[in-house]
């Protein structure tokens, strides 16, 4: 087995975005590299693996009937290790299933633990998310309905899609030819607000220079986690907290492009708890122009519990994620979207806050945790 360092690129993205097309392009134009491929699919028959195998003389490793971000994590490590032991190659491509979250895959591959980890000479180099630009455009349009592409109702498609945008080093806006130019600019502005760190490329048929996705050296696990748009907004809100404002607009590089298309973000912050039923009812009423809402809420029915709130398009989840402990309970929610009416959102949320008497009431019918697709 070679001990020369072997970089890894992980390709994530929703079903039909163009991941397999990208992998086949890289196999046909590897830039002098000998590339091995691992393909993951949820079905018993891995069609993507068959398509990739038709472009590869040596075939591919097929991980079917599960998702490598959860139930097949150990299989991924086992098969990659076996591949490195039995075959000579100098670059590894991993194509994740359409409903895989890239963050846990990256955590598995980047683990520094000596137990159950990859051989030392394999190194995660780049995480790539291939996004169906047309699908993204329609996914957050309240007038459109999405196909039932994700078999697990607990992981709605829009939520996984946003997480694939939020955690990556390189982001390909594929199928750009399907979207009008003005809408394409607006979609890119929204995605930049969600993902301030990644290199973004517009593509058709996943046609990209291999150097943009191979051997980039861009992967940094901590930076990727830290630079998600909603986390940057909360961090900026913490800096501005001493200015006495209840909510502040978040500014960063590229803000002019975002503002030009009405894309913006703000943080709602309050030190009073929500009435649980009123907050639950408000979460049911999705505003179509809110692409992403995420953060922490204080709720009267669970005064010692931190309630995590995560909304991506029409998909909303809210449930306990820890305890306040020594921290002062305080709601902080980030909203990212297009043409947001900050005053209206703030007013509606303020109407969901518990009164003094309601803070002391009992809540036998606590609606949390909750999930909706």
GROMACS .gro file of C-alpha atoms in nm, residues 165-166 186-197 200 227-233 249-259 263-266 291-292 334-337 340:
model
   44
  165UNK     CA    1  -2.523   2.482   0.056
  166UNK     CA    2  -2.408   2.586   0.403
  186UNK     CA    3  -3.094   3.661  -0.720
  187UNK     CA    4  -3.042   3.289  -0.647
  188UNK     CA    5  -2.666   3.340  -0.631
  189UNK     CA    6  -2.714   3.636  -0.395
  190UNK     CA    7  -2.931   3.421  -0.168
  191UNK     CA    8  -2.678   3.139  -0.172
  192UNK     CA    9  -2.393   3.379  -0.097
  193UNK     CA   10  -2.586   3.500   0.209
  194UNK     CA   11  -2.624   3.139   0.323
  195UNK     CA   12  -2.265   3.049   0.233
  196UNK     CA   13  -2.016   3.339   0.265
  197UNK     CA   14  -1.701   3.125   0.243
  200UNK     CA   15  -1.908   2.967  -0.625
  227UNK     CA   16  -1.861   3.048   0.834
  228UNK     CA   17  -2.216   2.932   0.770
  229UNK     CA   18  -2.421   3.242   0.704
  230UNK     CA   19  -2.652   3.210   1.002
  231UNK     CA   20  -2.360   3.157   1.240
  232UNK     CA   21  -2.183   3.464   1.107
  233UNK     CA   22  -2.503   3.660   1.159
  249UNK     CA   23  -2.876   4.413   0.993
  250UNK     CA   24  -2.580   4.192   0.914
  251UNK     CA   25  -2.319   4.318   0.670
  252UNK     CA   26  -2.037   4.126   0.504
  253UNK     CA   27  -1.842   4.108   0.180
  254UNK     CA   28  -2.065   4.089  -0.127
  255UNK     CA   29  -2.339   4.283   0.047
  256UNK     CA   30  -2.395   4.511  -0.254
  257UNK     CA   31  -2.484   4.217  -0.479
  258UNK     CA   32  -2.717   4.078  -0.215
  259UNK     CA   33  -2.885   4.414  -0.157
  263UNK     CA   34  -3.141   3.961  -0.026
  264UNK     CA   35  -3.080   4.045   0.337
  265UNK     CA   36  -3.055   3.905   0.686
  266UNK     CA   37  -3.135   4.025   1.035
  291UNK     CA   38  -3.506   3.112   0.272
  292UNK     CA   39  -3.347   3.031   0.607
  334UNK     CA   40  -3.142   3.470   1.223
  335UNK     CA   41  -3.362   3.534   0.919
  336UNK     CA   42  -3.216   3.520   0.567
  337UNK     CA   43  -3.427   3.585   0.260
  340UNK     CA   44  -3.780   4.066   0.410
   0.00000   0.00000   0.00000
